Coordinates of C-alpha atoms in Angstrom, one line a residue:
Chain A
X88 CA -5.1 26.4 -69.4
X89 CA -4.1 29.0 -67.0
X90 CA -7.1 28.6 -64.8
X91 CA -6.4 25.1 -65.1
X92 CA -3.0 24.6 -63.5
X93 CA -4.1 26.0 -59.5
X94 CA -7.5 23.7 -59.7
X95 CA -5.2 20.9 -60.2
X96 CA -2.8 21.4 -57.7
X97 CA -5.6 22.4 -55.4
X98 CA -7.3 19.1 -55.6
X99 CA -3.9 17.2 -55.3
X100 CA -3.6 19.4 -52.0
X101 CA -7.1 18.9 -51.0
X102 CA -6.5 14.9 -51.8
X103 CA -3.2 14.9 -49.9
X104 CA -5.0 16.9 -47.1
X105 CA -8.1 14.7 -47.0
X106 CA -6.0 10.9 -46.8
X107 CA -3.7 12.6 -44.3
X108 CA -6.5 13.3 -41.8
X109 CA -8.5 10.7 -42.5
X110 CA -5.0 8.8 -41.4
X111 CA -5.0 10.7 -38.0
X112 CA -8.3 10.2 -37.4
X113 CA -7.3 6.0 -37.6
X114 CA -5.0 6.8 -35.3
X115 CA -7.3 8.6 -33.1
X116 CA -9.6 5.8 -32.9
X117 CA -6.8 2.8 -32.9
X118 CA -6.3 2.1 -29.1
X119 CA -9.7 1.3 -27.9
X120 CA -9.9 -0.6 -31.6
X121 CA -6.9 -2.9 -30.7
X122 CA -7.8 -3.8 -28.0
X123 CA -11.2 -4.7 -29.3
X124 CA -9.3 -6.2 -32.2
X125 CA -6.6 -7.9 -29.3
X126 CA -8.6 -11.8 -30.0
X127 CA -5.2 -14.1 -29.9
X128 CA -5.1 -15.7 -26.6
X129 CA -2.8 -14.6 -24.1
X130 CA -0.6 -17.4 -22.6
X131 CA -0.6 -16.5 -19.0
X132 CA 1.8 -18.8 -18.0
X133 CA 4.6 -17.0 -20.2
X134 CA 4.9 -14.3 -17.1
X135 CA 7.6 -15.7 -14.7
X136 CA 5.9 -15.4 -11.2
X137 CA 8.5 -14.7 -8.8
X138 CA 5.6 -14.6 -5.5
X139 CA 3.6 -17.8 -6.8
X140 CA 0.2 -18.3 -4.7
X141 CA 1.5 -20.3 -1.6
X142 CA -2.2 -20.4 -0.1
X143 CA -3.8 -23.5 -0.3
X144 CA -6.5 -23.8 -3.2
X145 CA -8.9 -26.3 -4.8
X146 CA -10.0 -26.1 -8.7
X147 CA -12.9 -24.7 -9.2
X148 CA -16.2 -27.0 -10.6
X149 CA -17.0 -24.2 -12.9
X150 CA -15.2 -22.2 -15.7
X151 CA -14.8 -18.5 -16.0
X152 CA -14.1 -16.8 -19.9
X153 CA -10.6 -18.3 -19.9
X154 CA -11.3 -22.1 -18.7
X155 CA -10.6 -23.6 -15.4
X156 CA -9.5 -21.7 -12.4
X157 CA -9.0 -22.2 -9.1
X158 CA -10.1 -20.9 -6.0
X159 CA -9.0 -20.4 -2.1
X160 CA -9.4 -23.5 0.1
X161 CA -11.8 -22.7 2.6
X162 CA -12.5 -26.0 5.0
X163 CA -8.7 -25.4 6.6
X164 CA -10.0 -22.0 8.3
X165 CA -12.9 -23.3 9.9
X166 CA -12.1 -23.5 13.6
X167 CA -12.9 -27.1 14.4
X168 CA -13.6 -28.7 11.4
X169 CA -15.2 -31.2 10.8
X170 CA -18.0 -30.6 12.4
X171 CA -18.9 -34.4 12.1
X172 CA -16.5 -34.8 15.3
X173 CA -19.7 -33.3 17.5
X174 CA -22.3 -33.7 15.1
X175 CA -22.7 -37.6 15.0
X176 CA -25.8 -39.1 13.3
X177 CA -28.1 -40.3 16.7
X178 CA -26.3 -38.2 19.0
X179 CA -27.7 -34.7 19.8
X180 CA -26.3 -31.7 20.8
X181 CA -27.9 -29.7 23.2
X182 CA -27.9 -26.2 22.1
X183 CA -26.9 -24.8 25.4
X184 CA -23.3 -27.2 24.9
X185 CA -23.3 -25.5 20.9
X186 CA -23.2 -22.2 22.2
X187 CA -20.7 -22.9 25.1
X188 CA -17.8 -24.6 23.0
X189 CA -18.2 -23.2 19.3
X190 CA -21.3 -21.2 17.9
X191 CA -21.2 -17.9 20.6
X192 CA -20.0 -16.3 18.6
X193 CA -21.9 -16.6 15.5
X194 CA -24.3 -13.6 14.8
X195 CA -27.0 -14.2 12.1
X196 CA -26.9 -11.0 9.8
X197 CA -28.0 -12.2 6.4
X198 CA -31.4 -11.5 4.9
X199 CA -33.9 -9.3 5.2
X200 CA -34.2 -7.7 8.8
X201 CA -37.4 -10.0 11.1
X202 CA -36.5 -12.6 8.3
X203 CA -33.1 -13.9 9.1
X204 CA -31.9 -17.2 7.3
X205 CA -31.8 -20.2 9.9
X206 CA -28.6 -22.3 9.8
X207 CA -30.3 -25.0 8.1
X208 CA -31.1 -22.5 5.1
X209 CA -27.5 -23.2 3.8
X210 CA -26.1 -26.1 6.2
X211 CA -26.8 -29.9 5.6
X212 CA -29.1 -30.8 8.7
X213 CA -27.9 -34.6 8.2
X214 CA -24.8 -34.4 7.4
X215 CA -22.6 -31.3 8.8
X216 CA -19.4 -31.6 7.4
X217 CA -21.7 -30.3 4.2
X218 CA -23.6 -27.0 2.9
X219 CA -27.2 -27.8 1.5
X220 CA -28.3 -25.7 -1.2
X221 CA -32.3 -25.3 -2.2
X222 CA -32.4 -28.3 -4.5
X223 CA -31.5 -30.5 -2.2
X224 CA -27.7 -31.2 -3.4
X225 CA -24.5 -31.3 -1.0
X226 CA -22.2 -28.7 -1.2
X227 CA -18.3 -28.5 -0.1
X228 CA -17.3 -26.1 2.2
X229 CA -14.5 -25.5 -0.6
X230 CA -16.4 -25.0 -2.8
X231 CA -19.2 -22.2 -1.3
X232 CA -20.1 -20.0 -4.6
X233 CA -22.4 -22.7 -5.7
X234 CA -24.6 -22.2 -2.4
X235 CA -23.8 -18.5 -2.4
X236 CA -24.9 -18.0 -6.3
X237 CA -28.3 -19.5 -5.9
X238 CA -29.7 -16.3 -4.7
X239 CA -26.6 -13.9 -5.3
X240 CA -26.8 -14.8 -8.9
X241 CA -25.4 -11.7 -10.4
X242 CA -22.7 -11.6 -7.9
X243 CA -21.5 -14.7 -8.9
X244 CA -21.5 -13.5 -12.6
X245 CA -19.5 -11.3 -11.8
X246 CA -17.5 -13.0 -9.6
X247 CA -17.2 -15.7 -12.6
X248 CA -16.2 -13.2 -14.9
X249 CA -14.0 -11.2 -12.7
X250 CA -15.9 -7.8 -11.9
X251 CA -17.0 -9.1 -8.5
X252 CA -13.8 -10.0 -6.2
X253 CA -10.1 -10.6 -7.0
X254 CA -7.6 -12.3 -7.8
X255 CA -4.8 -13.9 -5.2
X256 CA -1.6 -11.8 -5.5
X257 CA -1.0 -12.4 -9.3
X258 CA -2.3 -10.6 -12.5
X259 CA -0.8 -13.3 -15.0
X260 CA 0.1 -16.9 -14.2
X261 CA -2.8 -19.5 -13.5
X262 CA -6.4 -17.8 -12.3
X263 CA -6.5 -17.9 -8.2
X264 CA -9.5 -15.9 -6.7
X265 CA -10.7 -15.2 -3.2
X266 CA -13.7 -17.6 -2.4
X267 CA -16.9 -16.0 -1.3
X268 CA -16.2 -16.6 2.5
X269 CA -12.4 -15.5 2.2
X270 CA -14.2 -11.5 2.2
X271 CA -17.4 -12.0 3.1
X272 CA -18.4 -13.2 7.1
X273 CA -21.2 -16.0 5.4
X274 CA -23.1 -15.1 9.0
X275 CA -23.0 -11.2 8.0
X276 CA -22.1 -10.9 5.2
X277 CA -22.0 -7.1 5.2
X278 CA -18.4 -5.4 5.8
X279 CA -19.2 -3.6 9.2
X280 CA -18.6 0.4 9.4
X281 CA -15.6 1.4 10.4
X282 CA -12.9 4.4 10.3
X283 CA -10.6 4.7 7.0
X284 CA -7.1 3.4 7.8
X285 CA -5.9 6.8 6.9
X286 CA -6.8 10.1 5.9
X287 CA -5.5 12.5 3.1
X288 CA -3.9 16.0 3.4
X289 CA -4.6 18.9 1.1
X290 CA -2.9 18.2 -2.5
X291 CA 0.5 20.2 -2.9
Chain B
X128 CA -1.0 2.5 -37.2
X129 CA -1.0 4.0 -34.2
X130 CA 2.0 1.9 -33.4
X131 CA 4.0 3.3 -36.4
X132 CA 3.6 6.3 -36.0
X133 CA 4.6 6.3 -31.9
X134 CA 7.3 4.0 -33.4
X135 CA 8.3 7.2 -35.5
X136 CA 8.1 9.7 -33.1
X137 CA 10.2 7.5 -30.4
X138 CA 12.8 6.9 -33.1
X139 CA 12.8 10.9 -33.9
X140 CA 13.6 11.7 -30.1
X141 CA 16.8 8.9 -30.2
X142 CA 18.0 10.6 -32.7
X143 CA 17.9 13.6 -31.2
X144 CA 18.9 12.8 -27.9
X145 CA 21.7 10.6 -29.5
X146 CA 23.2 13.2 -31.7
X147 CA 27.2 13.4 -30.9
X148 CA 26.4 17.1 -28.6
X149 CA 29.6 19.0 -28.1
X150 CA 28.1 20.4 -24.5
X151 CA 27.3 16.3 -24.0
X152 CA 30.5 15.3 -24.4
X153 CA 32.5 17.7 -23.3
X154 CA 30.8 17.7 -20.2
X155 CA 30.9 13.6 -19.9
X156 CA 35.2 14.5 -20.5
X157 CA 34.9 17.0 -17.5
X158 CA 33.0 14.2 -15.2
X159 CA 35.4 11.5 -15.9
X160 CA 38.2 14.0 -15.2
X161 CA 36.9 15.4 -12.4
X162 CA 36.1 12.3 -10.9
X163 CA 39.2 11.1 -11.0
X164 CA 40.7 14.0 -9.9
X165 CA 38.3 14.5 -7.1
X166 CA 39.4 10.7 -6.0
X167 CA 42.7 11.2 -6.3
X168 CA 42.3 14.2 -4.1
X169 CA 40.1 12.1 -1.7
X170 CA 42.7 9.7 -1.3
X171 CA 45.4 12.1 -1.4
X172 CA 44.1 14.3 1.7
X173 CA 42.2 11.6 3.8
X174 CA 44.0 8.9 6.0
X175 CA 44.2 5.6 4.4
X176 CA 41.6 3.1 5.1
X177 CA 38.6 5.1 4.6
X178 CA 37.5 4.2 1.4
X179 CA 33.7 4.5 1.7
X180 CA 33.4 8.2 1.5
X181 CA 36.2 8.5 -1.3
X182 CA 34.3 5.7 -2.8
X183 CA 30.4 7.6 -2.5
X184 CA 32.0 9.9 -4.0
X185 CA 33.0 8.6 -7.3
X186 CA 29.9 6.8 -7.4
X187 CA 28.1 10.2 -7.1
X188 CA 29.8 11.6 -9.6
X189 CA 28.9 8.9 -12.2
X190 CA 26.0 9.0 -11.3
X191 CA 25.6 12.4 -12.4
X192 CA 26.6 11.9 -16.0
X193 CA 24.5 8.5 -16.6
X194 CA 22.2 8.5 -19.9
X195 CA 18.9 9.0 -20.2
X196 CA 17.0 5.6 -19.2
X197 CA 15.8 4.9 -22.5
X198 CA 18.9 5.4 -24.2
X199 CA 20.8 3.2 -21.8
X200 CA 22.1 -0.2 -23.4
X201 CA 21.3 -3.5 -21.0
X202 CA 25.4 -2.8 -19.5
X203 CA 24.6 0.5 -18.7
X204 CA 21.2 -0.5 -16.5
X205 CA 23.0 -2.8 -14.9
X206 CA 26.2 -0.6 -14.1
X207 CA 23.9 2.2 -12.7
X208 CA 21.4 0.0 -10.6
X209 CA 24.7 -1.5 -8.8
X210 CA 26.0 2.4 -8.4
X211 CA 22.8 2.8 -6.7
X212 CA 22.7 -0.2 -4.5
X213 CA 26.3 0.0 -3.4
X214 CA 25.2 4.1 -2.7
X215 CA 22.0 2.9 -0.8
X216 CA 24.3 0.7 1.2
X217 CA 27.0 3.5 1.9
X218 CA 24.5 6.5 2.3
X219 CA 21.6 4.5 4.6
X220 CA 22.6 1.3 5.4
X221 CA 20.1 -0.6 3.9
X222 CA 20.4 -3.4 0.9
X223 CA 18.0 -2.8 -1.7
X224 CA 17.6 -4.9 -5.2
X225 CA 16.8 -2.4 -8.2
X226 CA 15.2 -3.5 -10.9
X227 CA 15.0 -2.5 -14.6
X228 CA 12.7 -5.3 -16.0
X229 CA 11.8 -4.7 -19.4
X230 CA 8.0 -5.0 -20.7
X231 CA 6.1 -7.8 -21.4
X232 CA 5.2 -8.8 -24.7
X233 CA 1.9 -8.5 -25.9
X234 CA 1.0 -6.3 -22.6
X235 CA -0.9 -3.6 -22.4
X236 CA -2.1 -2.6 -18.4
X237 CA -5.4 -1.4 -17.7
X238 CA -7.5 -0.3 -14.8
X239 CA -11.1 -0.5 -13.3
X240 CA -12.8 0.9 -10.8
X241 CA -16.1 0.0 -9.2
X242 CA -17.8 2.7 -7.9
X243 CA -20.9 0.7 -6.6
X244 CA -18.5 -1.0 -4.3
X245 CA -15.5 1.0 -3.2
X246 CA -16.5 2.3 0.5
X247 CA -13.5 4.6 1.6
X248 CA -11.6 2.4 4.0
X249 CA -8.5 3.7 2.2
X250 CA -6.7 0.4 2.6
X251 CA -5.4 1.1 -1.0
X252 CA -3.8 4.7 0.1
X253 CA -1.7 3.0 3.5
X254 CA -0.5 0.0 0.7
X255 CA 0.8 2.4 -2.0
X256 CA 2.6 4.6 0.3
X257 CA 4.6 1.7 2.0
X258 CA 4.9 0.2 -1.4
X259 CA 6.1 2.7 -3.2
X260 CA 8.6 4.5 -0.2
X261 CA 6.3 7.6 -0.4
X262 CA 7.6 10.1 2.0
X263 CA 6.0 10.3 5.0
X264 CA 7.0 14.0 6.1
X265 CA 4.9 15.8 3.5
X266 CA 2.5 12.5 3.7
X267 CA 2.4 12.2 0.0
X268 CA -0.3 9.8 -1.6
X269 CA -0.5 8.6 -5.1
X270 CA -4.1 7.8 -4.6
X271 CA -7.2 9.8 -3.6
X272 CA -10.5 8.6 -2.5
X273 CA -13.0 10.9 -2.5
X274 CA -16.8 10.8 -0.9
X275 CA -19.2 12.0 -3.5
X276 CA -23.1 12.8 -3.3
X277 CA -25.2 11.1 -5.7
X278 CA -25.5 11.9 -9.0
X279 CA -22.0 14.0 -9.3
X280 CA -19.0 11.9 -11.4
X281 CA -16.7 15.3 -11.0
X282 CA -14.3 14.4 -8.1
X283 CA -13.9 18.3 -7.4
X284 CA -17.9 18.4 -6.1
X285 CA -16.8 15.3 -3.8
X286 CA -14.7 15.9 -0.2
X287 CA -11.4 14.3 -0.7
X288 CA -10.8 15.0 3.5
X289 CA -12.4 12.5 4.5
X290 CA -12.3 10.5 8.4
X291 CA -15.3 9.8 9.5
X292 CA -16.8 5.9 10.1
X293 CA -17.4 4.7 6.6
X294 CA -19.5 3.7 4.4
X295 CA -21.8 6.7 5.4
X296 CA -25.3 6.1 3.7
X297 CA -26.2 7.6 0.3
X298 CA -22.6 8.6 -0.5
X299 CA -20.4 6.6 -2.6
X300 CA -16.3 6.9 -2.8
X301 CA -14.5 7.0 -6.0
X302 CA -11.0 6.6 -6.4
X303 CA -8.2 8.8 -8.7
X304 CA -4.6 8.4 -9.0
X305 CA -2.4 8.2 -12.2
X306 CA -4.5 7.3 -15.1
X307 CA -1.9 6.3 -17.6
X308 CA -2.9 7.9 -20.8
X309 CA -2.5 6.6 -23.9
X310 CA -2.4 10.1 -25.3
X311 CA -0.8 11.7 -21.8
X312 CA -0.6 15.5 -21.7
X313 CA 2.4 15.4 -19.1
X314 CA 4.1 13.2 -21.4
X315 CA 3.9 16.6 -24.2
X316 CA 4.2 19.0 -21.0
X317 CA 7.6 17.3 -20.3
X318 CA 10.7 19.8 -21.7
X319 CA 13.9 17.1 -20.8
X320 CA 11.7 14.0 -22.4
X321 CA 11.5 12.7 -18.8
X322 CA 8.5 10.8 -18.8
X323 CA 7.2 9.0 -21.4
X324 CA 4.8 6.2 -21.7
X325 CA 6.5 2.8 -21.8
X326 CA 4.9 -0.5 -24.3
X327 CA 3.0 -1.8 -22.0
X328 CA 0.7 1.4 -21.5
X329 CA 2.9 2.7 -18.0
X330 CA 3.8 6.4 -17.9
X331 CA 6.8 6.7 -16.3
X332 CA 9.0 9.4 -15.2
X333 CA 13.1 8.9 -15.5
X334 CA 14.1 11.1 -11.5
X335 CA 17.3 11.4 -13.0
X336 CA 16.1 13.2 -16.4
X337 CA 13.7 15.1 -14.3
X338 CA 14.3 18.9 -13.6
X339 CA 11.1 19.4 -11.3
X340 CA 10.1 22.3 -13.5
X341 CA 6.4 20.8 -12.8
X342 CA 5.1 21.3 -16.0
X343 CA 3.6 17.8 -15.9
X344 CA 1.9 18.7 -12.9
X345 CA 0.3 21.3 -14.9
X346 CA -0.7 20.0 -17.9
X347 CA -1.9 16.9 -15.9
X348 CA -6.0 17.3 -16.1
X349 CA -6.3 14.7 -13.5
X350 CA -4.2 15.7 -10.1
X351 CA -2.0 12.6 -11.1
X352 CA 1.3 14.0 -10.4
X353 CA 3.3 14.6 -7.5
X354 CA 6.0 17.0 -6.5
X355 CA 9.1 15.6 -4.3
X356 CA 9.3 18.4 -1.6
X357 CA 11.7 16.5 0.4
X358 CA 14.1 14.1 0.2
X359 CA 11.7 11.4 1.0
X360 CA 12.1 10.3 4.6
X361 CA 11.1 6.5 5.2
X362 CA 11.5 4.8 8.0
X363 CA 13.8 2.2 7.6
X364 CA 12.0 -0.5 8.6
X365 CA 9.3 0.3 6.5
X366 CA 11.2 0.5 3.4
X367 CA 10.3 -1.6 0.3
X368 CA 13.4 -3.0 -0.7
X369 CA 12.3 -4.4 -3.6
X370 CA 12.3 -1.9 -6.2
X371 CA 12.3 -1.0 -10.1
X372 CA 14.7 1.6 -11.4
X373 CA 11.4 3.7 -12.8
X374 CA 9.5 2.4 -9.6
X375 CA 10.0 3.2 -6.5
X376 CA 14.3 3.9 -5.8
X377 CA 14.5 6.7 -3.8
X378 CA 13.7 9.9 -5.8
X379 CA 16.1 13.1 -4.8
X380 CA 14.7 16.1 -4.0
X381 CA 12.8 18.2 -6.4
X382 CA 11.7 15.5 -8.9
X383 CA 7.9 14.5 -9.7
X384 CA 7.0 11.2 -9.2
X385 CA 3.6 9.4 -9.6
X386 CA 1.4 5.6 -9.6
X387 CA 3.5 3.6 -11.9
X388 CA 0.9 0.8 -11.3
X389 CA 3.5 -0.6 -9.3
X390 CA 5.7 -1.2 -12.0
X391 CA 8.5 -3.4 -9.8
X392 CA 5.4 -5.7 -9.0
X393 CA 3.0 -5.5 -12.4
X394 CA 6.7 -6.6 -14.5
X395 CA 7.0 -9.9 -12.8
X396 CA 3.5 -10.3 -13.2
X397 CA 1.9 -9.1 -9.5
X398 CA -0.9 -7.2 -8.6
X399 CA -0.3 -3.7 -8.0
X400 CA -0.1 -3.0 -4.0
X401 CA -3.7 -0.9 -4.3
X402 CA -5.1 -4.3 -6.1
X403 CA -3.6 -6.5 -3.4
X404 CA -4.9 -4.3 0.2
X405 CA -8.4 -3.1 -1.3
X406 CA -10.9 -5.0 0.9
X407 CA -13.9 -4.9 -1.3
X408 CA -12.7 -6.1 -4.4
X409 CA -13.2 -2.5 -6.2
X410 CA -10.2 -2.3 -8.0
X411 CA -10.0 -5.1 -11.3
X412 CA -6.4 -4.7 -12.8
X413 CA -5.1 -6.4 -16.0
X414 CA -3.8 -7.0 -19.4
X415 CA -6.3 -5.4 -22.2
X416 CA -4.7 -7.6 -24.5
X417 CA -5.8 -10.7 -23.4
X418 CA -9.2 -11.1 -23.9
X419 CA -10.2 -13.3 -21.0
X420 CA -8.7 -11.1 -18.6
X421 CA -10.5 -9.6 -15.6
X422 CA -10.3 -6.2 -17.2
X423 CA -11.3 -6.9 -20.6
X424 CA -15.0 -8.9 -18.7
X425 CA -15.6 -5.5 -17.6
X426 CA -15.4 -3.6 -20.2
X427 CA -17.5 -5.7 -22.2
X428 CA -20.0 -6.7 -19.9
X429 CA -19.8 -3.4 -17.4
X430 CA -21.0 0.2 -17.8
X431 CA -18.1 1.8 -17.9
X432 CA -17.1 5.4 -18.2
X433 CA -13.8 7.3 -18.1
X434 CA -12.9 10.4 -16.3
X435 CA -12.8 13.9 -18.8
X436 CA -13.4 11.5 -21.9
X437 CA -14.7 14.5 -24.1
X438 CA -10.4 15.9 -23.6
X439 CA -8.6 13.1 -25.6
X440 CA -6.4 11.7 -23.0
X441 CA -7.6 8.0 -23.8
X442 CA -6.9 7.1 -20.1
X443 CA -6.4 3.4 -19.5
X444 CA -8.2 3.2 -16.4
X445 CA -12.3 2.7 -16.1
X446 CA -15.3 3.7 -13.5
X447 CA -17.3 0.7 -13.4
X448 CA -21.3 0.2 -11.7
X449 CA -22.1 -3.1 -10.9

């Protein structure tokens, strides 16, 4: 009996010991688990905005993870739309006149190098106030990412999802993102080289 | 569980801090009695009509014996953030609007970072430190970019110097500022209870708790915190006047300060000012509670990793490759 009396108190330690660290190890574990566990839908609108998106926008014609979303208005930032004011059906325009009053400026920088698209690779030849994509279908100036996403498929995943691009000013409140062509030059679409906009000194 | 027991712990450090002290209240005795008599003295020696100064003073000296933020009731907020407009006002000339809004429910902040996309235009740097009134003497930055060779994930191999045309080829920039642990070393580090990590995930440091003793700094495995040298000298135009009470008010001299993921922006539901200026879209903030939110696509559907993940600091903010 005398041996007894220690074993027992040394399992009810070992017990006490054992559900007590199993218990920190829970806790260890429980912030990546709640959020992994976090399924209830957050209401977005519940966050009072006090800057509310005062650019102009149009709702998208697809859905991202959380439903409908909108996206930044692109057609009012085109210098001289619409296009259909030069561009009539049965009226030419020489080139030499396109260069002079609106295209100079444009710079073809998209595709491979010797390869370049041509403009009619992604505008409507017929009717101008319109982007054509490969199957044939007219496509909104708004409304860009469904041109862009037929060969920069994964970019508009992303994009979709919300690893590619950003949001307009707000985390919460409805979903506004930049459009394709509110970053992204459609002619170039590269960002060009340039110098940082500032530099850092040694830490202290 | 791991809300009941932080519940626990926060609960253990009110009562602490709220236990009647004798040196607490003795000293609170002193401030009221010394403010008035340092008013009344004011008043006594100066010629009537100049009531600003006598006026900055007493305001001073309350401010000197204010609580601890957490410990403050709504009243007292209030009573302080209007001490330190009308002392913004006296001292600088400048109206300011001083926040202290609370949390959000059912927030918790998190932070990505895409690697395969940042290219070291530093937009993110200029935004924070007009944002957040860093001072511009020492040129204090919450944020570092730094250009690293392929293959390396430790910033210290990368060169944090950087200014040189960019993107340079076969480099790639990765970002590191205040990572907002879940499990924070500073937080332990911290002997006055200073900084603590809020409900929604921000760490944040109370300037007026602070001592500056820099332990934080220390224990910080990251580089995340940073010392006020000066007294933070911003020119006036350039001062964000919008501000949050654990945000950016002016910090005295000798406190540490840090990214509080723009806490007077994130709290009425904004992008933080890094968010807003990056160029490339490189930076995806967002609430890891809501699970269609930007942040929470990533980390599902990204490879993600987190800086020093083998130390336990369960830092909320993500490296991401496309």
């Amino acid at each position: 009996m005398k041996i007894y009396f220690p074993n027992f108190f040394q399992a009810l330690l070992l017990i006490v010991l054992f559900t007590g660290g199993s218990a920190a190890f829970a806790n260890e574990k429980s912030f990546i688990d709640e959020i992994k566990g976090a399924d209830a839908p957050f209401d977005n609108r519940s966050v009072k905005l006090v800057r509310p998106v005062t650019l102009e926008t149009v709702l998208a014609k697809e859905e991202y993870q959380g439903g409908a979303f909108r996206v930044l208005a692109r057609k009012q930032h085109i210098e001289r739309y619409k296009c259909s004011s030069c561009h009539v059906p049965g009226k030419p325009v020489l080139v030499q006149q396109g260069f002079e009053l609106t295209h100079g400026d444009v710079v073809i920088n998209h595709g491979r190098k010797g390869n370049e698209l041509s403009c009619i690779d992604c505008h409507n030849q017929e009717d101008r106030d319109y982007l054509e994509d490969k199957k044939g279908r007219k496509i909104d100036f708004d409304h860009s990412y469904q041109l862009c996403g037929q060969c920069h498929f994964r970019q508009k995943r992303d994009w979709l999802g919300g690893a590619h691009g950003k949001r307009v000013t707000n985390w919460a409140g409805d979903r506004v993102v930049y459009n394709c062509a509110s970053c992204h030059n459609p002619h170039s679409p590269r960002f060009e080289k340039r110098f940082p906009a500032t530099y850092s000194v040694p830490l202290n | 569980m791991g809300f009941t027991k932080k519940d626990k712990a926060e609960k253990i450090i009110e009562d602490v801090l709220e236990k009647p002290s004798s040196r607490r209240t003795f000293l609170k005795g002193a401030s009221i009695a010394m403010a008035a008599g340092s008013a009344a003295l004011a008043t006594g020696c100066m010629p009537s009509g100049d009531d600003s100064s006598s006026g900055e003073m007493q305001l001073r000296w309350q401010e000197y014996f204010k609580k601890h933020y957490r410990l403050m009731t709504q009243k007292e907020k209030d009573e302080t953030v209007d001490r330190l407009e009308r002392l913004a006002k006296i001292q600088d000339d400048i109206d300011v609007q001083i926040g202290t809004e609370p949390p959000i429910e059912n927030v918790l902040y998190g932070y990505a970072f895409n690697i395969s996309r940042c290219e070291g235009f530093m937009e993110c740097v200029t935004a924070c430190v007009k944002e957040n009134n860093l001072d511009r003497k020492t040129n204090t930055q919450y944020i570092r970019i730094f250009e690293m060779e392929p293959g390396k994930l430790d910033p210290s191999t990368g060169d944090g110097q950087f200014y040189h045309k960019v993107p340079v080829e076969n480099k790639f920039y990765m970002g590191v500022q205040c990572f907002h642990c879940e499990n924070a070393p500073c937080i332990k580090a911290c002997p006055t209870k200073a900084t603590w990590r809020e409900p929604d995930g921000i760490v944040v440091v109370d300037y007026n708790w602070c001592i500056g003793c820099r332990y934080c700094q220390a224990a910080c495995p990251y580089f995340g915190r940073r010392f006020n040298w000066g007294k933070g000298e911003v020119p006036k135009e350039e001062l964000t006047t919008k501000q949050h009470y654990l945000g950016n008010r002016k910090r005295p001299m000798g406190k540490m300060e840090k990214c509080t993921f723009c806490i007077q922006r994130t709290r009425k539901g904004r992008l933080p000012a890094c968010v807003d200026a990056c160029p490339t879209g490189s930076r995806v903030f967002g609430n890891l509670l809501d699970p269609d939110s930007e942040i929470r696509y990533v980390l599902k559907h990204k490879k993600v990793f987190r800086m020093k993940e083998n130390i336990g600091t369960q830092p909320k903010f993500w490296y991401f490759i496309d």
